[in-house]
Coordinates of C-alpha atoms and ligand atoms in Angstrom, one line a residue:
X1437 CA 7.9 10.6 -52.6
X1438 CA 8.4 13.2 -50.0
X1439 CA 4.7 13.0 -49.1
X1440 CA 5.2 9.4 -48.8
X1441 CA 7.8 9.2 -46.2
X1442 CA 6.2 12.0 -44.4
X1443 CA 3.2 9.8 -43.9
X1444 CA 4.9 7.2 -42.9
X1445 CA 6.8 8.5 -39.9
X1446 CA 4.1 10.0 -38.5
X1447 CA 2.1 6.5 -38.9
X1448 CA 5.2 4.9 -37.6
X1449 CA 5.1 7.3 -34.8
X1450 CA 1.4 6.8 -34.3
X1451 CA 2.0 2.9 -33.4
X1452 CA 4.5 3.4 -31.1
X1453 CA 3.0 3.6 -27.9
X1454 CA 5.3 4.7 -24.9
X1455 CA 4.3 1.8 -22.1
X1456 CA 5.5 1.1 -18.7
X1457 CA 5.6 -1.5 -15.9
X1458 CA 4.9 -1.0 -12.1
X1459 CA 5.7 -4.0 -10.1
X1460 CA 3.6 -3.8 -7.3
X1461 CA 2.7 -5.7 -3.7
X1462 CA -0.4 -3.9 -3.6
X1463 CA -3.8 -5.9 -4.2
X1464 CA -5.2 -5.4 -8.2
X1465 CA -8.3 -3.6 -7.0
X1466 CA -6.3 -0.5 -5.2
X1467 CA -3.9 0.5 -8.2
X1468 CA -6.2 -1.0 -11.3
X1469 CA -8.4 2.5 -11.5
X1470 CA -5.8 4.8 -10.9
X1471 CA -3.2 3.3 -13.4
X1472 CA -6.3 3.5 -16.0
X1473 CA -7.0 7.6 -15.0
X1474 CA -3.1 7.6 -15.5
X1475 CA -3.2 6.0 -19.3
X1476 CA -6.2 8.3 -19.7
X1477 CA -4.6 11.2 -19.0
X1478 CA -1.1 10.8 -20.4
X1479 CA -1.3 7.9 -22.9
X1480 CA 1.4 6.2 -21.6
X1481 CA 0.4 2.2 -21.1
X1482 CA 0.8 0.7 -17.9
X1483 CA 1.6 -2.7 -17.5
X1484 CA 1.9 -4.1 -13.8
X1485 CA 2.8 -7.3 -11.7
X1486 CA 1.7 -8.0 -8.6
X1487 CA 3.1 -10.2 -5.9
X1488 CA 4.9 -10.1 -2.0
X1489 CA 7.6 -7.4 -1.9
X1490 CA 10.0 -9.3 -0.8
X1491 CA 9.7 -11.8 -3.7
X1492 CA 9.0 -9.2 -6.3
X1493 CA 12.1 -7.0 -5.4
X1494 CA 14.4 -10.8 -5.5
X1495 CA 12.6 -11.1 -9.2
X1496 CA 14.2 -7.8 -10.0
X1497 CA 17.2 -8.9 -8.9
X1498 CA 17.4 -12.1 -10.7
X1499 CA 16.2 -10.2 -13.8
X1500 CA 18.6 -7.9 -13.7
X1501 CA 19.1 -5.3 -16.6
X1502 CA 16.3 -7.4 -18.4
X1503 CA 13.7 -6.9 -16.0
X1504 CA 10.8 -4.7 -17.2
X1505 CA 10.1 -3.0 -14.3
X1506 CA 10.5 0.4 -14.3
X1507 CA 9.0 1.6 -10.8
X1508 CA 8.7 -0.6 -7.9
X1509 CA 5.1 0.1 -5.1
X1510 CA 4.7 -1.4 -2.0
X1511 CA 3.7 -0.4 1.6
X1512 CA 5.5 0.7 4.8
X1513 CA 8.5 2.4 4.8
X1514 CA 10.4 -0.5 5.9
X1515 CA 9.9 -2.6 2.9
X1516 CA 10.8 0.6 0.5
X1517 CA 13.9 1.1 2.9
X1518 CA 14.5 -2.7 2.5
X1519 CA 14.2 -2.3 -1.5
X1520 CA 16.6 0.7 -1.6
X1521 CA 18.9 -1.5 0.6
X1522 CA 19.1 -4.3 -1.7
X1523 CA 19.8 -1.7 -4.8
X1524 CA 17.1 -2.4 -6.6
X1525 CA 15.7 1.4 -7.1
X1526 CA 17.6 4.6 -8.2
X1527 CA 17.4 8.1 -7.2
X1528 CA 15.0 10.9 -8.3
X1529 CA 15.3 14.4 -9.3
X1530 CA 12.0 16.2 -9.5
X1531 CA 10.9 19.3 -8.3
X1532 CA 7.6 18.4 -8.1
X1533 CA 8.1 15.3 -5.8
X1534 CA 10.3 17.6 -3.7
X1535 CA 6.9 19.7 -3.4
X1536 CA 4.3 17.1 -3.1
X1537 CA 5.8 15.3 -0.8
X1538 CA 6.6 15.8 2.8
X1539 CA 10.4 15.5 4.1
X1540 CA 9.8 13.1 6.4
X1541 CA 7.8 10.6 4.1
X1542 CA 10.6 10.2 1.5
X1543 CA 14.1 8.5 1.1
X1544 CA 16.8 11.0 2.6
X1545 CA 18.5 10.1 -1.1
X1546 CA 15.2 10.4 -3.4
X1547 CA 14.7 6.3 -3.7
X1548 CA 11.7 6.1 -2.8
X1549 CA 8.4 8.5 -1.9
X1550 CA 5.5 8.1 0.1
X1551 CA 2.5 8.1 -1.9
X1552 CA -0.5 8.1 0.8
X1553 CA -0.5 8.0 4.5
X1554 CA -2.3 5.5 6.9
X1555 CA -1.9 5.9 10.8
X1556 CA -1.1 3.4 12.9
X1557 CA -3.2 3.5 16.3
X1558 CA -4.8 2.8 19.1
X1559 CA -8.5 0.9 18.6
X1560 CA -11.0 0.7 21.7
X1561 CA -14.3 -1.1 22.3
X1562 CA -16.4 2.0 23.2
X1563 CA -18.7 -0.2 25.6
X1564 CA -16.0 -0.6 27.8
X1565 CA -13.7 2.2 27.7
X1566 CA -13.8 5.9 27.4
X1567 CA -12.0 8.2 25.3
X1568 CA -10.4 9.6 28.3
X1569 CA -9.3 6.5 29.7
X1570 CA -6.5 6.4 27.0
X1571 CA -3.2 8.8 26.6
X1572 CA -0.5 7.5 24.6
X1573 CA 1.0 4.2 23.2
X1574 CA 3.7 4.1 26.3
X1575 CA 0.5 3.7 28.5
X1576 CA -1.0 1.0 27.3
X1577 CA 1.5 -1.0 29.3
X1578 CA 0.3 0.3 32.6
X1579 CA -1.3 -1.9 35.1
X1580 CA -5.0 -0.9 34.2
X1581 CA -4.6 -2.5 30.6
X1582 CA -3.7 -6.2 31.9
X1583 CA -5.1 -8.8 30.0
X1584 CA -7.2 -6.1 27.7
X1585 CA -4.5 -5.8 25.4
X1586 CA -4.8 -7.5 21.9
X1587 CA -1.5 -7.2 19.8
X1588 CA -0.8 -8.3 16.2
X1589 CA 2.4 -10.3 15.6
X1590 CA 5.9 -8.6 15.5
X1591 CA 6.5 -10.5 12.7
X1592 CA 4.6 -7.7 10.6
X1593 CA 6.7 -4.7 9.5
X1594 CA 3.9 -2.2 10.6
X1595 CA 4.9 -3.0 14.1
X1596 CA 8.8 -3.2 13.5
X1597 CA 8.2 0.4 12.0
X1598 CA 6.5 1.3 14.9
X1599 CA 9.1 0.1 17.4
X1600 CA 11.7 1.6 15.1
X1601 CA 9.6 4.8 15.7
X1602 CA 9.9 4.3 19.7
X1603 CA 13.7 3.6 19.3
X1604 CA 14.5 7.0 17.8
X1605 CA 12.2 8.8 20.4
X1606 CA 13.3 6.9 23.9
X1607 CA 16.1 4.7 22.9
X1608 CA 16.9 1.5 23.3
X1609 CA 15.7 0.2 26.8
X1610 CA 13.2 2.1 28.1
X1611 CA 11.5 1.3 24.1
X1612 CA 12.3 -2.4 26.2
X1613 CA 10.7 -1.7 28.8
X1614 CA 7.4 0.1 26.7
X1615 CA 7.2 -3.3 25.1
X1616 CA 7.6 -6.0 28.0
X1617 CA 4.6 -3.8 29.6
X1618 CA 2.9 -4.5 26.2
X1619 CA 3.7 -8.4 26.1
X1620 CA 2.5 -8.7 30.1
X1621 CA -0.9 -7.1 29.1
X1622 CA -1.6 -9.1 26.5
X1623 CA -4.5 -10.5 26.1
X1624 CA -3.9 -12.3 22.1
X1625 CA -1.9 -12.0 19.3
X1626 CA -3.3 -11.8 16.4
X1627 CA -2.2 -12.6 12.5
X1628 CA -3.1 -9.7 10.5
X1629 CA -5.1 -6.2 12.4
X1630 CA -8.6 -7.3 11.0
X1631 CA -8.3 -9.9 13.6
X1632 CA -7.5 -7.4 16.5
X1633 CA -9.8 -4.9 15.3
X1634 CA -12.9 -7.9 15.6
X1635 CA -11.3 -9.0 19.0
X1636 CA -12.1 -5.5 20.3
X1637 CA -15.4 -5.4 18.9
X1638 CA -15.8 -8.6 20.5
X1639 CA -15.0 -7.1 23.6
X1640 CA -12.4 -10.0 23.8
X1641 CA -10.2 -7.3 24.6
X1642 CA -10.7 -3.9 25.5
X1643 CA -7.7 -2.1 23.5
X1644 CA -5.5 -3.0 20.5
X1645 CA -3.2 -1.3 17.7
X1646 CA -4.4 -1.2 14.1
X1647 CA -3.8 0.8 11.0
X1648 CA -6.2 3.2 10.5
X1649 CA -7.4 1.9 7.2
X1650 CA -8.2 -1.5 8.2
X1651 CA -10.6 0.1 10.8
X1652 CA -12.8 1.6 8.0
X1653 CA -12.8 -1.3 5.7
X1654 CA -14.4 -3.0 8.7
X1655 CA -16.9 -0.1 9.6
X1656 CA -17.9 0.4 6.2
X1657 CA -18.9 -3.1 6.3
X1658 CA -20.8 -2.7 9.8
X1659 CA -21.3 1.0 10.9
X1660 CA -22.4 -0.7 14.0
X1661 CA -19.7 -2.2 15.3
X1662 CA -18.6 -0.9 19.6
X1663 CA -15.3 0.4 18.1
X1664 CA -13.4 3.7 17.8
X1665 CA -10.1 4.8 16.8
X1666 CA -7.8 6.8 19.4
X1667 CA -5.5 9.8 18.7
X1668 CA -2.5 8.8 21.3
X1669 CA 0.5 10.8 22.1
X1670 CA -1.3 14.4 21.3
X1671 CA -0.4 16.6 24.4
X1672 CA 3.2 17.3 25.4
X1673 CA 4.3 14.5 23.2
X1674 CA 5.6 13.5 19.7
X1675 CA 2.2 12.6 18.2
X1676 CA 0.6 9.6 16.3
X1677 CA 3.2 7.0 14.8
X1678 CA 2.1 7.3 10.5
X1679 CA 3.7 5.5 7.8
X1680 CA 3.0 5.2 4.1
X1681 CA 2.4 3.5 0.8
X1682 CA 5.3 4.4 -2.1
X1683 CA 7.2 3.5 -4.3
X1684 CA 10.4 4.2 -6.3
X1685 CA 12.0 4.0 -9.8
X1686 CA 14.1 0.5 -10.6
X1687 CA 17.8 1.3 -11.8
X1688 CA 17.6 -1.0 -14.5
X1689 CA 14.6 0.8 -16.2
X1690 CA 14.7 2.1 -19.7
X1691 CA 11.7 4.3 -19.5
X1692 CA 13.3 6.4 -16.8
X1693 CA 11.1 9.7 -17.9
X1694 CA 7.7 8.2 -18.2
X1695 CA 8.1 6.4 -14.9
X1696 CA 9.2 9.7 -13.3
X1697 CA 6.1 11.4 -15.2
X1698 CA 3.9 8.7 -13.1
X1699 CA 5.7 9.2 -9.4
X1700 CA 4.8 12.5 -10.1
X1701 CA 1.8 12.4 -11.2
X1702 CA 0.6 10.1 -8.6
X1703 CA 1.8 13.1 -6.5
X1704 CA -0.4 15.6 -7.7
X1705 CA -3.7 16.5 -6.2
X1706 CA -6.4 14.3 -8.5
X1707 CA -4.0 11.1 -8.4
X1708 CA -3.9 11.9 -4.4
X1709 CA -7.5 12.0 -4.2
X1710 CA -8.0 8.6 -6.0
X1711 CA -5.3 6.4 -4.2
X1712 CA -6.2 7.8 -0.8
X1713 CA -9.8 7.2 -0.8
X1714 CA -10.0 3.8 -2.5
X1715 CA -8.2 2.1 0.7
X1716 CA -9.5 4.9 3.4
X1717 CA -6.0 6.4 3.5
X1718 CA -4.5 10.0 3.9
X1719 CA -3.1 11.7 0.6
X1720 CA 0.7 12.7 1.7
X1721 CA 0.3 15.7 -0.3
X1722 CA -1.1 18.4 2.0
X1723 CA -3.5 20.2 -0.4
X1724 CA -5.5 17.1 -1.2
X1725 CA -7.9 16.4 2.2
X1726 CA -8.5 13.0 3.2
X1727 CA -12.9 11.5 2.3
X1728 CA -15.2 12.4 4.6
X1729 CA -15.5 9.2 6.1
X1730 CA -11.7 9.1 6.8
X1731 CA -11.9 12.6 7.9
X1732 CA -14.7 11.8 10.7
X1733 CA -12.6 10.1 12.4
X1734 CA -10.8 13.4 13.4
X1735 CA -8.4 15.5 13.3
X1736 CA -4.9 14.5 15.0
X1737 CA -1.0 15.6 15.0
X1738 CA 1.1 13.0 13.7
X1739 CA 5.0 12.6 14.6
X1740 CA 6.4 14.2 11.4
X1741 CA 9.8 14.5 13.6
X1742 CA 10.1 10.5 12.6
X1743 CA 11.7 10.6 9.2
X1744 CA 10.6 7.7 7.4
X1745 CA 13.8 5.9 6.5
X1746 CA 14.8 5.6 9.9
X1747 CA 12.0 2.9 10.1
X1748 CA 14.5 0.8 7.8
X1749 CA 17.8 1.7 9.7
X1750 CA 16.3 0.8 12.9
X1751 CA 14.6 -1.8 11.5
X1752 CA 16.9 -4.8 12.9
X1753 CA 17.2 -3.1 16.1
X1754 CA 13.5 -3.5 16.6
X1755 CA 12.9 -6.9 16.1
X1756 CA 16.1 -7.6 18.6
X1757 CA 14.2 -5.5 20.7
X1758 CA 11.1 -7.2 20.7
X1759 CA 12.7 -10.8 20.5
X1760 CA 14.2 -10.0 24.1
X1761 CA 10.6 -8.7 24.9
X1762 CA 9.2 -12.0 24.3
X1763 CA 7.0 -9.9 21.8
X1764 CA 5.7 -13.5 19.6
Ligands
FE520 FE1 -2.0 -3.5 5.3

């Protein structure tokens, strides 16, 4: 009898498999692999959603303390800060997260973490400009740029990030001012950076500002294409503007320790690896280099004084700011 109940806890045991569910604005094919390697390694189940951040972190609202998600992924630090903001996500203790990841690319309160890097920079046609022809962001509204300067909408986060970031360094009005020069050299503004980044190889325009990732998708596809990426802002100055993808724990979640087991992991060195190099990004965990590929682009100092969150505090200010700048 003994024997009997023995055998069948530990079948009962057996069945129960501990699962968990990542809601996720990131596309299938980045996160599919790298959920698996997680089930793989820790036999923990992952189930996942994917959607628009915005509407996935109102379906968490709506669900409430029924929704299944445990961990909440998106990109740009703006759209974490916004999910944090709407109380969606709940703080984390972990050492190894404390490790892993930089200061500067985390929540001030452990909300969220910043799970791989892209930069956000300057793009030139390398028929008609030189290397040494370009300095910082600030410059490209000088006179020489007029008419050469393709922009994507401020409608997109990455830029309101990226004017947040300006905020913070120069304040308010002279960031104004940096952006009026923008608007005046504009040559088109684009939907989405895949669009600049082809205007430039067009020679449409001569410069533009893209992330970093987006410019290897596109050179994978055509290793001939006139462009090159720029390291702005490297001498005497505050260096190039970076932001992440991350993600944080939901409040409501009743796996708590597995979903902290997965942050972590997807902290540690292998996981960096994988989620980095699928989309051509930067691991945020210092130990773990970037692909070759990503690497030959080279070497560059990034502003690591520009703590992340601020992107989302300043994040109204910005698009005031570039609404008065006539920034479309
Ligand atoms: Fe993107």
């Amino acid at each position: 009898m003994k024997y009997l109940l023995l055998c069948l806890l530990i079948s009962c045991a057996a069945q129960k498999t501990e699962e968990l569910t990542v809601y996720t604005s990131r596309k299938e094919h980045l996160v599919k692999d790298l959920f698996k390697s997680f089930e793989k390694e820790t036999k923990i189940k992952v189930n996942y959603r994917t959607g628009k951040a915005g509407a996935l972190i109102q379906t968490i609202k709506t669900e409430g303390e029924k929704s299944p998600a445990d961990v909440f992924m998106t990109v740009d630090a703006g759209n974490l800060w916004y999910a944090k903001d709407q109380g969606i996500l709940t703080d984390v203790d972990s050492k190894i997260l404390e490790y892993n990841v930089p200061k500067h690319l985390k929540d001030n309160d452990n909300h969220w973490f910043g799970l791989s890097l892209r930069a956000r920079t300057i793009v030139y046609n390398t028929n008609k400009v030189k290397a040494s022809d370009l300095k910082t962001y600030e410059d490209l509204g000088s006179a020489k740029w007029n008419g050469k300067l393709c922009l994507r909408t401020s409608k997109k986060v990455y830029n309101q990030s990226l004017v947040a970031m300006f905020i913070d360094e120069h304040g308010y009005d002279k960031s104004r001012e940096i952006i009026e020069n923008w608007v005046t050299n504009t040559q088109e503004i684009f939907s989405n950076d895949t669009s600049v980044l082809k205007a430039v190889a067009a020679g449409q325009c001569d410069v533009g500002i893209v992330n970093s990732y987006y410019f290897g998708r596109l050179v994978k596809e055509d290793p001939s294409l006139p462009i090159k990426l720029f390291w702005p802002n490297q001498v005497d100055s505050y260096g190039v503007h970076v932001n992440v993808s991350g993600a944080g724990i939901v409040k409501t979640s009743q796996n708590k320790k597995s979903a902290i087991k997965f942050l972590e992991w997807l902290s540690t060195d292998k996981a960096q690896a994988q989620l980095a190099n699928v989309n051509y990004e930067y691991p945020v965990n210092s130990n773990v280099k970037a692909d070759d590929f990503v690497r030959s682009w080279g070497e560059f100092k990034t502003n690591s004084k520009f703590e992340l969150s601020k992107a989302g505090v300043l994040q109204k200010q910005a698009v005031k700011l570039m609404n008065e700048a006539s920034y479309k």
